[in-house]
Amino acid sequence: MQLDDVLHTFIAEARELLEQMEESLLRIEQSPDDPDLIAAIFRAAHTIKGSAGLFGLDRMVSFTHVAESVLDKVRNRELRIESELAALFLGVCDHLGVLIDHVAENREPDADTHKAGEGLVSKLSVHLGQLPQADAKTHAPVEHTASVEHAASAEVGGADTDNWHISLRFDRGMLRLGMDPLAFIRYLTTFGEIRHIVTLTEAAPSLPDLNPEECYLGFEISYHTEADKATIEGAFEFVRNDATIRILPPHSKISEYLRLIEGMPEEELRLGEILVRCGTLTQAELDDTLRRQAAGGEAPKPIGEVLVEEHIVLPRVVEAALDKQKQVREHKAAENSLIRVNAEKLDEHINLVGELIITSASTALFAQRANMPDLTEAAARLSRLVEEVRDSALTLRMVQIGATFNKFQRVVRDVSAEIGKDIHLEISGAETELDKTVVEKIGDPLTHLVRNSMDHGIEPAEVRLAHGKPIHGTIRLNAYHDSGSIVIEVADDGGGLNKERILKKAIERELVKPDQPLSDQEIHNLIFEAGFSTAEQVNNLSGRGVGMDVVRRNITALRGSMEIDSAEGVGTTMRIRLPLTLAIIDGFLVGVGGSSFVIPLEMVVECVELTAEQTRAAHGRNHLDLRGEVLPFIRLKDLFEIPEPPLPVIDPEDDGFMAGISALPGSAQNSVILTAEGAAALAADPDLAFILHPVKRENVVVVQYAGHRAGLVVENLMGEYQTVIRPLGQVFNGLQGIAGFTILGNGLVTLILDVPGLVKRIARNEDRLNAKTAYLLTA
Amino acid sequence: MTKKAVSHCIAIAGDFTIVNAAAVREQLLAAVDSTEDIEVDLSDVTEIDSAGLQLMIAAKRHVADKKKSLRFIGHSAAVLDALDLIDLAAHFGDPVLLHSRA
């Protein structure tokens, strides 16, 4: 069997439904009587069963059917979902997930799966068995439950047959409505087998009295199927109002057949015989039935029997039909508002938008050169539109992180049960959006971090009590946007990282030298080293093959970074920082020497002029006093060893030059924010133009990443520039400080700066310097 | 003997459904009035529905009342299929073997 598109849709939908079901189950533990949640769980199970039936996935249908029967009782307030039942249904979810995986992989479930399924079914059946009258309503067409129910119903006088019994009496006007009873019977044969059929022709008059356009036929059918009652009822959906339809499940009580016999217009004995002929009843059973009938209803009536009385059965049929219609409608509505698109098509679309951006940039450039106002204006409009197209194209790929977060409800629940700690999960920022590919890849690292926090972070209850903390631990998942990145935090209110222990271990493993000065941050980061694990940290939970080093590698592969905040006794926060988008950025174009670079605009905080005064004040160290704060900076010219352009250059360290600059009134000392426009304005002013012209000026672009600020010293600020990141080839893999390249409108290639890398580098230098100073001072 | 034909043969071709049920009924009534022994050839019936089957049942009942005889012959595949579906073949008592067309 080839997997076709429809089956794929089914699999995708079923998985979604299972997710919803799981989510509802986790929430229902808090509010067990919420009718919406109960309805949601029931609907998920019901829809999965229905769709599975369409694909002939009998095992899934029969399994789900049992679960649905129990849920039906929950819905009818006969059962309450307590934690035990919720756990059982979570198991059901898992099992269904396994079954769906099997379908997706197109292979038969193995013996273990069967065993697991049967185990769950028998547990579910216990809940079904609690209230005996449920037997009459819910007859699962499953072998294992059938035996249970059979045993139960035999006590109250069930018939021996495995077959359903269907009685059909059509209204006279049926044929005129274009309905052919034969068609319905034929339809029945598509999902079951008609064991016996008796056509009732008595109602048909002789030829002269016959109205050829009226229907006189009736049928008694003994029918064998794995499908459930709703499916059989569904077969007659169109004639519900134009026919009398009675469907008796296998092993129905004798009294129900009696009721059937009484309810039909035919002579009782005749119908009784028909039932025998159909094989639905044995002669003995019929005799018993008729005897009971003769006894005039003295036989005790079980509650289930009452339900079958016509005025109760019919509303049920109607309800089932209405339910189905509503589902169809809901389904339609959902289909209308969502379109499933192949991710590849989306990627292609975004690539094209990328090309469009480059082309529009070059159009703008040429328009400017051509010096035609109309063309310039048109190009500006084009750029703006392209920008909008880009934004909307990118949002197509954006999904909320909430769904990923919610999965952890289950993880936390299971793990806390496993390790015997009472741990709550708090989720915030669930509506934060990020790229779909990132979401897909973040799941595993997050799982590891959460499990890690639960296992190592949160202390045992006694320790918590001793420290005056609430007895239940809390794991917090949080997400937010921060200067062009998305930040995902996994926080716990546990014991925090033990610096001494980490350091000791690191020295043991020769990861650091004993006398090496390290900042707190550096010590914390040691846990990301490959093979790093303190003895206390090894147990079954960590044995998942994903160490912290692997977590970090996964994050780095997404162009992201990780950091740890930890305070002993208070808790640990693991912070993952990921780029919001993977392909297109707003860039800020700067020039150094003869080269130009693009800095991601989202990370640019401000631009400041670097005066010679400040350079001198730094005493050769790369620091700047930015409104009273220390700002470390790095000269791109030095970093990339860019040669001086062949221009007459005045050495900025030259004393005479320095004197000239410091003589300038005001502006230079006051950290002027200098934009490209500002520079242009300066150039236009004859009094000030000399500042720009003969002297090579330096500007500091202040960038921020992960809470660290740093300055990048450049010469020219050329303004905002929309650009597509293109990855560098393998050859440039080792290149530091460069994230990729892009093509400018004029066809020149420009490198994109790796701001996170640069900021980290600057910050690391700072930390090391500080630690060293502190070390030297204390020593 | 009267001048009435002893045997009268009616052939129903194409549809034998609600669409032409009224016409077929007239045809059958006329045949039963005029003839003692009627054969209805079903070999060219391409489609039959409940209305057609009912007519067959009613016709049989009618001739029984009139003490005449009516046989359905040459059941086409469509007729056989329908009779088989609702297990009515025995009801008519006519041989329903599919005749070889050779």
Coordinates of N, CA and C in Angstrom, one line a residue, chain A residues 498-637:
Chain A
N498 N 26.9 24.8 41.6 CA 28.0 24.8 42.6 C 29.3 25.1 42.0
K499 N 29.7 26.4 42.1 CA 30.9 26.8 41.4 C 32.1 26.0 41.8
E500 N 32.3 25.8 43.1 CA 33.5 25.1 43.6 C 33.6 23.7 43.0
R501 N 32.4 23.0 43.0 CA 32.4 21.7 42.5 C 32.8 21.6 41.0
I502 N 32.2 22.6 40.3 CA 32.5 22.6 38.9 C 34.0 22.9 38.6
L503 N 34.5 23.8 39.4 CA 35.9 24.2 39.2 C 36.8 23.0 39.5
K504 N 36.4 22.4 40.6 CA 37.3 21.2 41.0 C 37.3 20.2 39.9
K505 N 36.1 19.9 39.4 CA 36.0 18.9 38.4 C 36.8 19.3 37.1
A506 N 36.7 20.6 36.8 CA 37.3 21.1 35.6 C 38.8 21.0 35.8
I507 N 39.3 21.3 36.9 CA 40.8 21.2 37.2 C 41.2 19.7 37.1
E508 N 40.4 18.8 37.7 CA 40.6 17.4 37.6 C 40.8 16.9 36.2
R509 N 39.9 17.4 35.4 CA 39.9 17.0 34.0 C 40.8 17.8 33.1
E510 N 41.6 18.7 33.8 CA 42.5 19.5 33.1 C 41.9 20.4 32.0
L511 N 40.7 20.8 32.3 CA 40.0 21.8 31.4 C 40.5 23.2 31.6
V512 N 40.9 23.4 32.9 CA 41.5 24.7 33.3 C 42.7 24.4 34.2
K513 N 43.5 25.4 34.2 CA 44.7 25.3 35.1 C 44.3 25.8 36.5
P514 N 44.9 25.2 37.5 CA 44.5 25.5 38.9 C 44.6 27.0 39.2
D515 N 45.6 27.7 38.6 CA 45.8 29.1 38.9 C 45.1 30.0 37.9
Q516 N 44.4 29.4 37.0 CA 43.8 30.2 36.0 C 42.6 31.1 36.5
P517 N 42.7 32.4 36.3 CA 41.7 33.3 36.8 C 40.4 33.2 36.0
L518 N 39.3 32.9 36.6 CA 38.1 32.7 35.8 C 36.9 33.5 36.4
S519 N 36.2 34.1 35.5 CA 35.0 34.8 36.0 C 33.9 33.8 36.3
D520 N 32.8 34.2 37.0 CA 31.7 33.4 37.3 C 31.1 32.8 36.0
Q521 N 31.0 33.6 35.1 CA 30.4 33.2 33.8 C 31.2 32.1 33.2
E522 N 32.5 32.3 33.2 CA 33.4 31.3 32.6 C 33.3 29.9 33.4
I523 N 33.2 30.0 34.7 CA 33.0 28.8 35.4 C 31.7 28.1 35.1
H524 N 30.6 28.9 35.0 CA 29.4 28.3 34.6 C 29.4 27.7 33.2
N525 N 30.1 28.3 32.3 CA 30.2 27.8 31.0 C 30.9 26.5 30.9
L526 N 31.7 26.2 31.9 CA 32.5 24.9 31.9 C 31.6 23.7 31.7
I527 N 30.3 23.8 32.2 CA 29.4 22.7 32.1 C 29.1 22.4 30.6
F528 N 29.4 23.3 29.7 CA 29.1 23.0 28.3 C 30.3 22.2 27.7
E529 N 31.4 22.1 28.4 CA 32.5 21.4 27.8 C 32.2 19.9 27.6
A530 N 32.7 19.3 26.5 CA 32.5 18.0 26.2 C 32.9 17.0 27.3
G531 N 32.1 16.1 27.7 CA 32.5 15.1 28.7 C 32.5 15.6 30.1
F532 N 32.0 16.8 30.2 CA 32.0 17.4 31.6 C 30.7 16.9 32.4
S533 N 31.0 16.3 33.5 CA 29.9 15.8 34.3 C 30.4 15.5 35.6
T534 N 29.8 16.2 36.6 CA 30.3 15.9 38.0 C 29.7 14.5 38.4
A535 N 30.3 13.9 39.3 CA 29.9 12.5 39.7 C 28.4 12.6 40.2
E536 N 28.1 13.6 40.9 CA 26.7 13.7 41.4 C 25.7 13.9 40.3
Q537 N 26.2 14.2 39.1 CA 25.2 14.6 38.1 C 24.8 13.4 37.2
V538 N 25.5 12.2 37.5 CA 25.2 11.1 36.6 C 24.0 10.3 37.2
N539 N 22.9 10.1 36.5 CA 21.9 9.2 36.9 C 21.1 8.8 35.6
N540 N 20.0 8.1 35.8 CA 19.3 7.6 34.6 C 18.7 8.7 33.8
L541 N 18.5 9.9 34.4 CA 17.9 10.9 33.6 C 18.8 11.6 32.6
S542 N 20.1 11.6 33.0 CA 21.1 12.2 32.2 C 21.5 11.3 31.1
G543 N 21.2 10.1 31.2 CA 21.7 9.1 30.3 C 20.9 9.1 29.0
R544 N 20.6 10.2 28.4 CA 19.9 10.2 27.2 C 20.8 10.5 26.0
G545 N 22.0 10.5 26.2 CA 23.0 10.7 25.1 C 23.1 12.1 24.7
V546 N 22.5 13.0 25.4 CA 22.6 14.4 25.0 C 23.2 15.2 26.2
G547 N 24.5 15.5 26.1 CA 25.1 16.2 27.1 C 25.0 17.7 26.9
M548 N 25.4 18.5 27.8 CA 25.3 19.9 27.7 C 26.1 20.4 26.5
D549 N 27.2 19.7 26.2 CA 28.0 20.1 25.0 C 27.2 20.0 23.7
V550 N 26.4 18.9 23.7 CA 25.6 18.6 22.5 C 24.5 19.7 22.4
V551 N 24.0 20.0 23.6 CA 22.9 21.1 23.6 C 23.5 22.4 23.0
R552 N 24.7 22.7 23.4 CA 25.3 24.0 23.0 C 25.6 23.9 21.5
R553 N 26.1 22.7 21.1 CA 26.4 22.5 19.6 C 25.2 22.7 18.8
N554 N 24.1 22.1 19.2 CA 22.8 22.3 18.5 C 22.4 23.8 18.4
I555 N 22.6 24.5 19.5 CA 22.2 25.9 19.5 C 23.1 26.7 18.6
T556 N 24.4 26.4 18.7 CA 25.4 27.1 17.8 C 25.1 26.9 16.3
A557 N 24.7 25.7 16.0 CA 24.3 25.3 14.6 C 23.2 26.2 14.1
L558 N 22.4 26.7 15.0 CA 21.3 27.6 14.7 C 21.7 29.1 14.7
R559 N 23.0 29.3 14.8 CA 23.5 30.7 14.9 C 23.1 31.3 16.2
G560 N 22.9 30.5 17.2 CA 22.4 31.0 18.5 C 23.5 30.9 19.5
S561 N 23.2 31.3 20.7 CA 24.2 31.1 21.8 C 23.5 30.8 23.1
M562 N 24.3 30.4 24.1 CA 23.7 30.0 25.3 C 24.5 30.7 26.5
E563 N 23.7 31.1 27.5 CA 24.4 31.6 28.7 C 23.7 31.1 29.9
I564 N 24.4 31.2 31.0 CA 23.8 30.7 32.3 C 23.9 31.8 33.3
D565 N 22.8 32.0 34.0 CA 22.8 32.8 35.2 C 22.5 31.9 36.3
S566 N 23.3 31.9 37.3 CA 23.0 31.0 38.4 C 23.4 31.7 39.7
A567 N 22.6 31.6 40.7 CA 22.9 32.0 42.0 C 22.7 30.9 43.0
E568 N 23.8 30.6 43.8 CA 23.7 29.4 44.6 C 22.5 29.6 45.6
G569 N 21.7 28.6 45.7 CA 20.6 28.6 46.7 C 19.3 29.3 46.1
V570 N 19.5 30.0 45.0 CA 18.3 30.7 44.5 C 17.8 30.1 43.2
G571 N 18.7 29.6 42.4 CA 18.2 29.0 41.1 C 19.1 29.3 39.9
T572 N 18.8 28.6 38.9 CA 19.6 28.7 37.7 C 18.7 29.1 36.5
T573 N 19.2 30.0 35.6 CA 18.5 30.3 34.4 C 19.4 30.0 33.2
M574 N 18.9 29.1 32.4 CA 19.6 28.9 31.1 C 19.0 29.7 30.1
R575 N 19.8 30.5 29.3 CA 19.2 31.4 28.4 C 19.7 31.0 27.0
I576 N 18.8 30.7 26.1 CA 19.1 30.4 24.7 C 18.8 31.6 23.9
R577 N 19.7 32.0 23.1 CA 19.5 33.2 22.3 C 19.6 32.7 20.8
L578 N 18.5 33.0 20.0 CA 18.5 32.5 18.7 C 18.2 33.6 17.7
P579 N 18.7 33.6 16.5 CA 18.4 34.7 15.6 C 16.9 34.5 15.2
L580 N 16.2 35.6 15.0 CA 14.8 35.6 14.7 C 14.6 34.9 13.3
T581 N 15.4 35.4 12.4 CA 15.2 34.8 11.0 C 16.5 34.3 10.6
L582 N 16.4 33.4 9.6 CA 17.7 32.8 9.2 C 18.2 33.3 7.9
A583 N 17.5 34.2 7.2 CA 17.9 34.5 5.9 C 18.1 36.0 5.6
I584 N 17.1 36.8 6.0 CA 17.1 38.2 5.5 C 17.2 39.1 6.7
I585 N 18.1 40.1 6.6 CA 18.2 41.1 7.7 C 18.2 42.5 7.2
D586 N 17.9 43.4 8.1 CA 18.1 44.8 7.8 C 19.5 45.1 8.2
G587 N 20.3 45.6 7.3 CA 21.7 45.8 7.6 C 22.1 47.3 7.8
F588 N 23.2 47.5 8.4 CA 23.7 48.9 8.5 C 25.1 48.8 7.8
L589 N 25.2 49.6 6.8 CA 26.4 49.5 5.9 C 27.5 50.5 6.5
V590 N 28.7 50.0 6.7 CA 29.7 50.9 7.2 C 31.0 50.7 6.3
G591 N 31.9 51.6 6.3 CA 33.1 51.5 5.5 C 34.3 51.7 6.4
V592 N 35.3 50.8 6.1 CA 36.6 50.9 6.8 C 37.6 50.8 5.7
G593 N 38.5 51.8 5.6 CA 39.4 51.8 4.5 C 38.7 51.7 3.2
G594 N 39.1 50.8 2.4 CA 38.5 50.6 1.1 C 37.4 49.6 1.1
S595 N 37.1 49.0 2.3 CA 36.2 47.9 2.4 C 34.9 48.4 3.0
S596 N 33.8 47.6 2.8 CA 32.6 47.9 3.5 C 32.1 46.7 4.1
F597 N 31.3 46.9 5.2 CA 30.8 45.8 6.0 C 29.3 46.1 6.3
V598 N 28.6 45.0 6.5 CA 27.2 45.1 6.9 C 27.1 44.7 8.4
I599 N 26.4 45.5 9.2 CA 26.2 45.1 10.6 C 24.6 44.9 10.7
P600 N 24.2 43.8 11.3 CA 22.7 43.6 11.4 C 22.1 44.8 12.2
L601 N 21.2 45.5 11.6 CA 20.7 46.7 12.1 C 20.0 46.5 13.5
E602 N 19.4 45.3 13.7 CA 18.7 45.1 15.0 C 19.6 45.2 16.1
M603 N 20.9 44.9 15.9 CA 21.9 44.9 17.0 C 22.5 46.3 17.2
V604 N 22.3 47.2 16.3 CA 22.9 48.5 16.4 C 22.1 49.3 17.4
V605 N 22.8 49.9 18.4 CA 22.1 50.7 19.4 C 22.2 52.2 19.0
E606 N 23.4 52.6 18.7 CA 23.6 54.0 18.3 C 24.9 54.1 17.6
C607 N 25.1 55.3 17.0 CA 26.4 55.6 16.4 C 27.0 56.8 17.1
V608 N 28.3 56.7 17.5 CA 28.9 57.8 18.2 C 30.2 58.1 17.5
E609 N 30.6 59.4 17.5 CA 31.9 59.7 17.0 C 33.0 59.4 18.0
L610 N 34.0 58.8 17.5 CA 35.2 58.6 18.4 C 36.2 59.7 18.2
T611 N 36.3 60.5 19.2 CA 37.2 61.6 19.1 C 38.6 61.3 19.5
A612 N 39.5 62.0 19.0 CA 40.9 61.8 19.4 C 41.1 61.9 20.9
E613 N 40.3 62.8 21.4 CA 40.3 63.0 22.9 C 40.0 61.7 23.6
Q614 N 39.0 61.1 23.1 CA 38.6 59.8 23.8 C 39.6 58.8 23.6
T615 N 40.2 58.7 22.3 CA 41.2 57.7 22.0 C 42.4 57.9 23.0
R616 N 42.7 59.2 23.2 CA 43.9 59.4 24.1 C 43.5 59.1 25.5
A617 N 42.3 59.4 25.9 CA 41.9 59.2 27.3 C 41.9 57.7 27.6
A618 N 41.8 56.8 26.6 CA 41.8 55.4 26.8 C 43.2 54.8 27.1
H619 N 44.2 55.7 26.9 CA 45.5 55.2 27.2 C 45.9 54.0 26.5
G620 N 45.5 53.9 25.2 CA 45.9 52.7 24.4 C 45.1 51.5 24.6
R621 N 44.2 51.6 25.7 CA 43.3 50.5 25.9 C 42.0 50.8 25.2
N622 N 41.4 49.8 24.7 CA 40.2 50.1 23.8 C 38.9 50.2 24.7
H623 N 38.9 51.4 25.3 CA 37.7 51.7 26.1 C 37.2 53.1 25.8
L624 N 36.0 53.3 26.0 CA 35.4 54.6 25.7 C 34.4 54.9 26.8
D625 N 34.5 56.2 27.1 CA 33.5 56.7 28.2 C 32.2 57.1 27.5
L626 N 31.2 56.2 27.5 CA 30.0 56.6 26.9 C 29.0 57.0 27.9
R627 N 28.8 58.3 28.0 CA 27.9 58.9 29.0 C 28.1 58.2 30.4
G628 N 29.3 58.1 30.7 CA 29.6 57.6 32.1 C 29.7 56.1 32.2
E629 N 29.5 55.4 31.1 CA 29.6 54.0 31.1 C 30.8 53.6 30.3
V630 N 31.5 52.5 30.8 CA 32.6 52.0 30.0 C 32.2 51.2 28.8
L631 N 32.6 51.6 27.7 CA 32.3 50.8 26.5 C 33.5 50.3 25.8
P632 N 33.7 49.0 25.9 CA 34.9 48.4 25.2 C 34.7 48.5 23.7
F633 N 35.7 48.7 22.9 CA 35.5 48.8 21.5 C 36.6 48.0 20.8
I634 N 36.4 47.8 19.5 CA 37.4 47.1 18.7 C 37.5 47.8 17.4
R635 N 38.7 48.0 16.9 CA 38.8 48.6 15.6 C 38.7 47.6 14.5
L636 N 37.7 47.8 13.6 CA 37.6 46.8 12.5 C 38.8 46.8 11.6
K637 N 39.5 47.9 11.5 CA 40.6 48.0 10.7 C 41.7 47.1 11.2

